[in-house]
């Protein structure tokens, strides 16, 4: 069966199948009322759109009406521990899915079935290419990301994202449920009716007030709102905080 945006659908979570941290971070941010308002207010004004991108940790502001599967966000390098910085002459790359560029730089997203590559190219003199890896809390992840990228451009299998960046299926399920709860809240449906859909069971009014489903759903919704408001940065970068805790 196909995927759907309807939070009531038992197939709601299918649309996030295969999503990784950058995709979920985008999904939570595009549900943020302040981001939506900022983007709409900017309109086609490039200067304001640039300010919006900087405020929310992006290279370029993305349209919040589009899902991550429809248009990928390009995140600022300081929030993305798997970005790879390349310095050298102009570079030719295959499988470019998204790109933002200037006269001396390019922010590129390369599609890869094993996990996309986020590349920052900066123009320098000379004929050789250099991969620059900063010494910081993300050094290990960036080294592994650089190795994956090197294998990709060599025509080899890049392999999956390294742990702890790689999401487990349990984590994907929890993130999907949090998004479903955020979407359900906008509909004005009662929490009990939402729980019956989420947990696929009938919950009586008498048992609802002290049920485990109610307690779990409250924690999950609280976590989802946090990820939408500001925690998406932690979701994007596991070393910056426990974004997946509390659900």
CSV table of C-alpha atoms in Angstrom, one decimal:
chain,number,residue,atom,x,y,z
A,1,UNK,CA,0.0,0.0,0.0
A,2,UNK,CA,1.1,3.6,-0.7
A,3,UNK,CA,2.3,6.1,1.9
A,4,UNK,CA,0.1,8.9,3.2
A,5,UNK,CA,0.4,12.2,5.0
A,6,UNK,CA,-2.8,11.5,6.9
A,7,UNK,CA,-1.9,10.9,10.6
A,8,UNK,CA,-4.9,8.6,11.0
A,9,UNK,CA,-3.5,6.1,8.5
A,10,UNK,CA,-1.9,2.9,9.7
A,11,UNK,CA,0.6,3.5,6.9
A,12,UNK,CA,1.7,6.9,8.1
A,13,UNK,CA,5.1,5.8,9.1
A,14,UNK,CA,5.9,4.3,5.7
A,15,UNK,CA,6.7,7.7,4.3
A,16,UNK,CA,9.7,7.9,6.6
A,17,UNK,CA,11.1,4.5,5.6
A,18,UNK,CA,14.9,4.8,5.0
A,19,UNK,CA,15.0,8.3,6.5
A,20,UNK,CA,18.3,9.2,8.2
A,21,UNK,CA,19.1,12.0,10.8
A,22,UNK,CA,19.2,14.9,8.3
A,23,UNK,CA,15.8,13.8,6.9
A,24,UNK,CA,14.1,13.6,10.2
A,25,UNK,CA,15.7,16.9,11.4
A,26,UNK,CA,14.1,18.5,8.3
A,27,UNK,CA,10.7,17.0,9.0
A,28,UNK,CA,10.7,18.3,12.5
A,29,UNK,CA,11.9,21.8,11.5
A,30,UNK,CA,9.3,22.1,8.7
A,31,UNK,CA,6.6,21.7,11.3
A,32,UNK,CA,8.0,24.5,13.4
A,33,UNK,CA,5.5,27.4,13.3
A,34,UNK,CA,8.2,30.1,13.7
A,35,UNK,CA,10.2,28.6,10.8
A,36,UNK,CA,7.1,28.4,8.6
A,37,UNK,CA,6.3,32.1,9.4
A,38,UNK,CA,9.9,33.2,8.7
A,39,UNK,CA,9.9,31.5,5.4
A,40,UNK,CA,6.5,32.9,4.3
A,41,UNK,CA,7.5,36.4,5.4
A,42,UNK,CA,10.7,36.2,3.4
A,43,UNK,CA,8.9,35.5,0.1
A,44,UNK,CA,11.3,35.7,-2.8
A,45,UNK,CA,13.6,38.3,-1.0
A,46,UNK,CA,17.0,36.6,-1.3
A,47,UNK,CA,18.6,38.7,1.5
A,48,UNK,CA,15.8,37.8,4.0
A,49,UNK,CA,15.9,34.1,2.9
A,50,UNK,CA,19.7,34.2,3.6
A,51,UNK,CA,18.9,35.5,7.1
A,52,UNK,CA,16.3,32.8,7.7
A,53,UNK,CA,18.8,30.1,6.6
A,54,UNK,CA,21.4,31.4,9.0
A,55,UNK,CA,19.0,31.6,11.9
A,56,UNK,CA,17.9,28.0,11.5
A,57,UNK,CA,21.2,26.4,10.8
A,58,UNK,CA,20.8,25.9,7.0
A,59,UNK,CA,22.9,26.7,4.0
A,60,UNK,CA,19.7,27.8,2.2
A,61,UNK,CA,16.1,28.1,3.4
A,62,UNK,CA,13.9,25.2,2.2
A,63,UNK,CA,10.2,25.3,1.5
A,64,UNK,CA,8.4,23.8,4.6
A,65,UNK,CA,5.5,22.6,2.4
A,66,UNK,CA,7.8,20.0,0.9
A,67,UNK,CA,8.8,16.7,2.6
A,68,UNK,CA,12.4,15.7,2.9
A,69,UNK,CA,11.7,13.0,0.3
A,70,UNK,CA,10.7,15.7,-2.1
A,71,UNK,CA,13.5,18.3,-1.5
A,72,UNK,CA,16.5,17.8,0.7
A,73,UNK,CA,17.7,20.5,3.1
A,74,UNK,CA,21.3,21.6,3.0
A,75,UNK,CA,22.5,22.0,6.5
A,76,UNK,CA,25.2,24.4,7.7
A,77,UNK,CA,28.5,22.5,8.2
A,78,UNK,CA,28.8,23.3,11.9
A,79,UNK,CA,25.6,21.3,12.6
A,80,UNK,CA,26.3,18.4,10.3
A,81,UNK,CA,29.0,16.0,11.5
A,82,UNK,CA,29.1,14.0,8.3
A,83,UNK,CA,29.8,16.8,5.9
A,84,UNK,CA,33.0,16.6,3.9
A,85,UNK,CA,35.0,19.7,3.1
A,86,UNK,CA,37.1,19.6,-0.1
A,87,UNK,CA,39.5,22.3,-1.2
A,88,UNK,CA,41.0,22.5,-4.7
A,89,UNK,CA,40.1,23.4,-8.3
A,90,UNK,CA,36.6,23.0,-9.7
A,91,UNK,CA,35.3,19.5,-9.1
A,92,UNK,CA,32.9,17.4,-11.2
A,93,UNK,CA,30.6,15.1,-9.3
A,94,UNK,CA,27.8,12.7,-10.3
A,95,UNK,CA,24.4,12.1,-8.7
A,96,UNK,CA,24.0,15.6,-7.4
A,97,UNK,CA,20.5,15.9,-5.8
A,98,UNK,CA,20.7,19.4,-4.3
A,99,UNK,CA,23.2,22.2,-4.6
A,100,UNK,CA,23.8,25.7,-3.4
A,101,UNK,CA,26.8,27.6,-4.8
A,102,UNK,CA,28.7,30.9,-5.0
A,103,UNK,CA,31.8,31.9,-6.9
A,104,UNK,CA,34.2,30.2,-4.6
A,105,UNK,CA,32.2,27.5,-2.9
A,106,UNK,CA,29.5,24.8,-3.5
A,107,UNK,CA,27.3,23.0,-0.9
A,108,UNK,CA,26.4,19.7,-2.5
A,109,UNK,CA,24.2,16.7,-1.6
A,110,UNK,CA,25.1,13.6,-3.5
A,111,UNK,CA,22.5,10.8,-3.7
A,112,UNK,CA,23.7,7.4,-2.6
A,113,UNK,CA,21.5,4.4,-1.7
A,114,UNK,CA,23.8,3.6,1.2
A,115,UNK,CA,23.4,7.1,2.7
A,116,UNK,CA,23.7,10.5,1.0
A,117,UNK,CA,27.0,12.5,1.0
A,118,UNK,CA,27.1,16.2,2.1
A,119,UNK,CA,30.0,17.9,0.4
A,120,UNK,CA,31.4,21.4,0.8
A,121,UNK,CA,33.8,22.4,-2.0
A,122,UNK,CA,35.9,25.5,-1.5
A,123,UNK,CA,38.0,26.9,-4.4
A,124,UNK,CA,41.8,27.1,-3.9
A,125,UNK,CA,44.8,27.4,-6.2
A,126,UNK,CA,46.8,24.4,-7.4
A,127,UNK,CA,45.7,21.2,-9.1
A,128,UNK,CA,45.4,18.8,-6.1
A,129,UNK,CA,42.4,18.2,-3.9
A,130,UNK,CA,42.5,18.2,-0.2
A,131,UNK,CA,39.9,16.9,2.3
A,132,UNK,CA,39.9,19.0,5.4
A,133,UNK,CA,38.9,17.4,8.7
A,134,UNK,CA,38.8,19.7,11.8
A,135,UNK,CA,40.0,18.5,15.1
A,136,UNK,CA,36.8,18.6,17.2
A,137,UNK,CA,34.2,16.4,18.9
A,138,UNK,CA,33.1,15.3,15.5
A,139,UNK,CA,36.5,14.3,14.1
A,140,UNK,CA,35.9,10.6,14.1
A,141,UNK,CA,32.5,10.9,12.3
A,142,UNK,CA,34.0,13.3,9.8
A,143,UNK,CA,36.9,11.0,9.1
A,144,UNK,CA,34.5,8.1,8.4
A,145,UNK,CA,32.3,10.4,6.3
A,146,UNK,CA,35.4,11.3,4.2
A,147,UNK,CA,36.3,7.7,3.7
A,148,UNK,CA,32.7,6.9,2.6
A,149,UNK,CA,32.8,9.8,0.1
A,150,UNK,CA,36.2,8.7,-1.2
A,151,UNK,CA,34.8,5.2,-1.9
A,152,UNK,CA,31.7,6.8,-3.6
A,153,UNK,CA,33.8,8.8,-6.0
A,154,UNK,CA,36.0,5.8,-6.7
A,155,UNK,CA,32.9,3.9,-7.8
A,156,UNK,CA,32.9,1.6,-4.8
A,157,UNK,CA,30.1,0.8,-2.3
A,158,UNK,CA,30.3,3.6,0.3
A,159,UNK,CA,28.7,1.5,3.0
A,160,UNK,CA,26.2,2.6,5.7
A,161,UNK,CA,26.5,5.7,7.9
A,162,UNK,CA,28.8,5.0,10.8
A,163,UNK,CA,27.5,4.4,14.3
A,164,UNK,CA,26.3,6.3,16.3
A,165,UNK,CA,25.1,8.5,13.4
A,166,UNK,CA,23.1,5.6,11.9
A,167,UNK,CA,19.5,5.3,13.1
A,168,UNK,CA,18.1,2.0,14.3
A,169,UNK,CA,14.6,0.9,13.2
A,170,UNK,CA,13.4,1.4,16.8
A,171,UNK,CA,14.6,5.0,16.7
A,172,UNK,CA,12.9,5.6,13.3
A,173,UNK,CA,9.7,4.2,14.7
A,174,UNK,CA,9.8,6.6,17.7
A,175,UNK,CA,10.6,9.6,15.5
A,176,UNK,CA,7.8,8.7,13.1
A,177,UNK,CA,5.4,8.4,16.0
A,178,UNK,CA,6.4,11.8,17.4
A,179,UNK,CA,5.8,13.4,14.0
A,180,UNK,CA,2.4,11.6,13.8
A,181,UNK,CA,1.5,13.1,17.2
A,182,UNK,CA,2.5,16.6,16.1
A,183,UNK,CA,0.3,16.2,13.0
A,184,UNK,CA,-2.6,14.8,15.0
A,185,UNK,CA,-2.5,17.7,17.4
A,186,UNK,CA,-3.2,20.2,14.6
A,187,UNK,CA,-6.4,18.3,13.8
A,188,UNK,CA,-7.9,18.9,17.2
A,189,UNK,CA,-8.6,15.2,17.7
A,190,UNK,CA,-8.9,14.0,21.3
A,191,UNK,CA,-5.8,12.4,22.8
A,192,UNK,CA,-7.6,9.1,23.5
A,193,UNK,CA,-8.7,8.8,19.9
A,194,UNK,CA,-5.2,9.5,18.7
A,195,UNK,CA,-3.8,6.8,21.1
A,196,UNK,CA,-6.3,4.2,19.8
A,197,UNK,CA,-4.9,4.8,16.3
A,198,UNK,CA,-1.3,5.0,17.3
A,199,UNK,CA,-1.4,1.9,19.5
A,200,UNK,CA,-4.0,0.1,17.4
A,201,UNK,CA,-6.2,-0.8,20.3
A,202,UNK,CA,-9.5,0.3,21.9
A,203,UNK,CA,-9.0,2.3,25.1
A,204,UNK,CA,-12.0,2.9,27.3
A,205,UNK,CA,-12.6,6.4,28.8
A,206,UNK,CA,-12.4,4.9,32.3
A,207,UNK,CA,-9.0,3.4,31.8
A,208,UNK,CA,-7.5,6.3,29.8
A,209,UNK,CA,-6.6,8.7,32.6
A,210,UNK,CA,-4.0,6.4,34.1
A,211,UNK,CA,-3.1,4.2,31.2
A,212,UNK,CA,0.5,3.5,30.1
A,213,UNK,CA,-0.5,4.6,26.6
A,214,UNK,CA,-1.4,8.1,27.8
A,215,UNK,CA,1.8,8.5,29.7
A,216,UNK,CA,3.9,7.3,26.8
A,217,UNK,CA,2.1,9.5,24.3
A,218,UNK,CA,2.6,12.6,26.5
A,219,UNK,CA,6.3,11.9,26.7
A,220,UNK,CA,6.6,11.3,23.0
A,221,UNK,CA,4.7,14.4,22.0
A,222,UNK,CA,6.8,16.5,24.4
A,223,UNK,CA,9.9,15.1,22.8
A,224,UNK,CA,8.5,15.7,19.3
A,225,UNK,CA,7.8,19.4,20.1
A,226,UNK,CA,11.3,19.8,21.5
A,227,UNK,CA,12.8,18.4,18.3
A,228,UNK,CA,10.7,20.7,16.2
A,229,UNK,CA,11.5,23.8,18.3
A,230,UNK,CA,15.2,23.4,18.8
A,231,UNK,CA,16.3,19.8,19.3
A,232,UNK,CA,16.6,19.1,15.5
A,233,UNK,CA,20.2,20.3,15.8
A,234,UNK,CA,20.8,17.5,18.4
A,235,UNK,CA,19.0,15.0,16.1
A,236,UNK,CA,21.3,16.1,13.3
A,237,UNK,CA,24.4,15.7,15.4
A,238,UNK,CA,24.3,12.9,18.1
A,239,UNK,CA,27.4,14.4,19.9
A,240,UNK,CA,25.5,17.6,20.7
A,241,UNK,CA,22.9,16.1,23.0
A,242,UNK,CA,20.5,13.2,23.7
A,243,UNK,CA,17.8,14.1,21.1
A,244,UNK,CA,16.4,10.6,21.0
A,245,UNK,CA,16.0,10.3,24.8
A,246,UNK,CA,12.7,10.7,26.7
A,247,UNK,CA,10.4,8.7,24.4
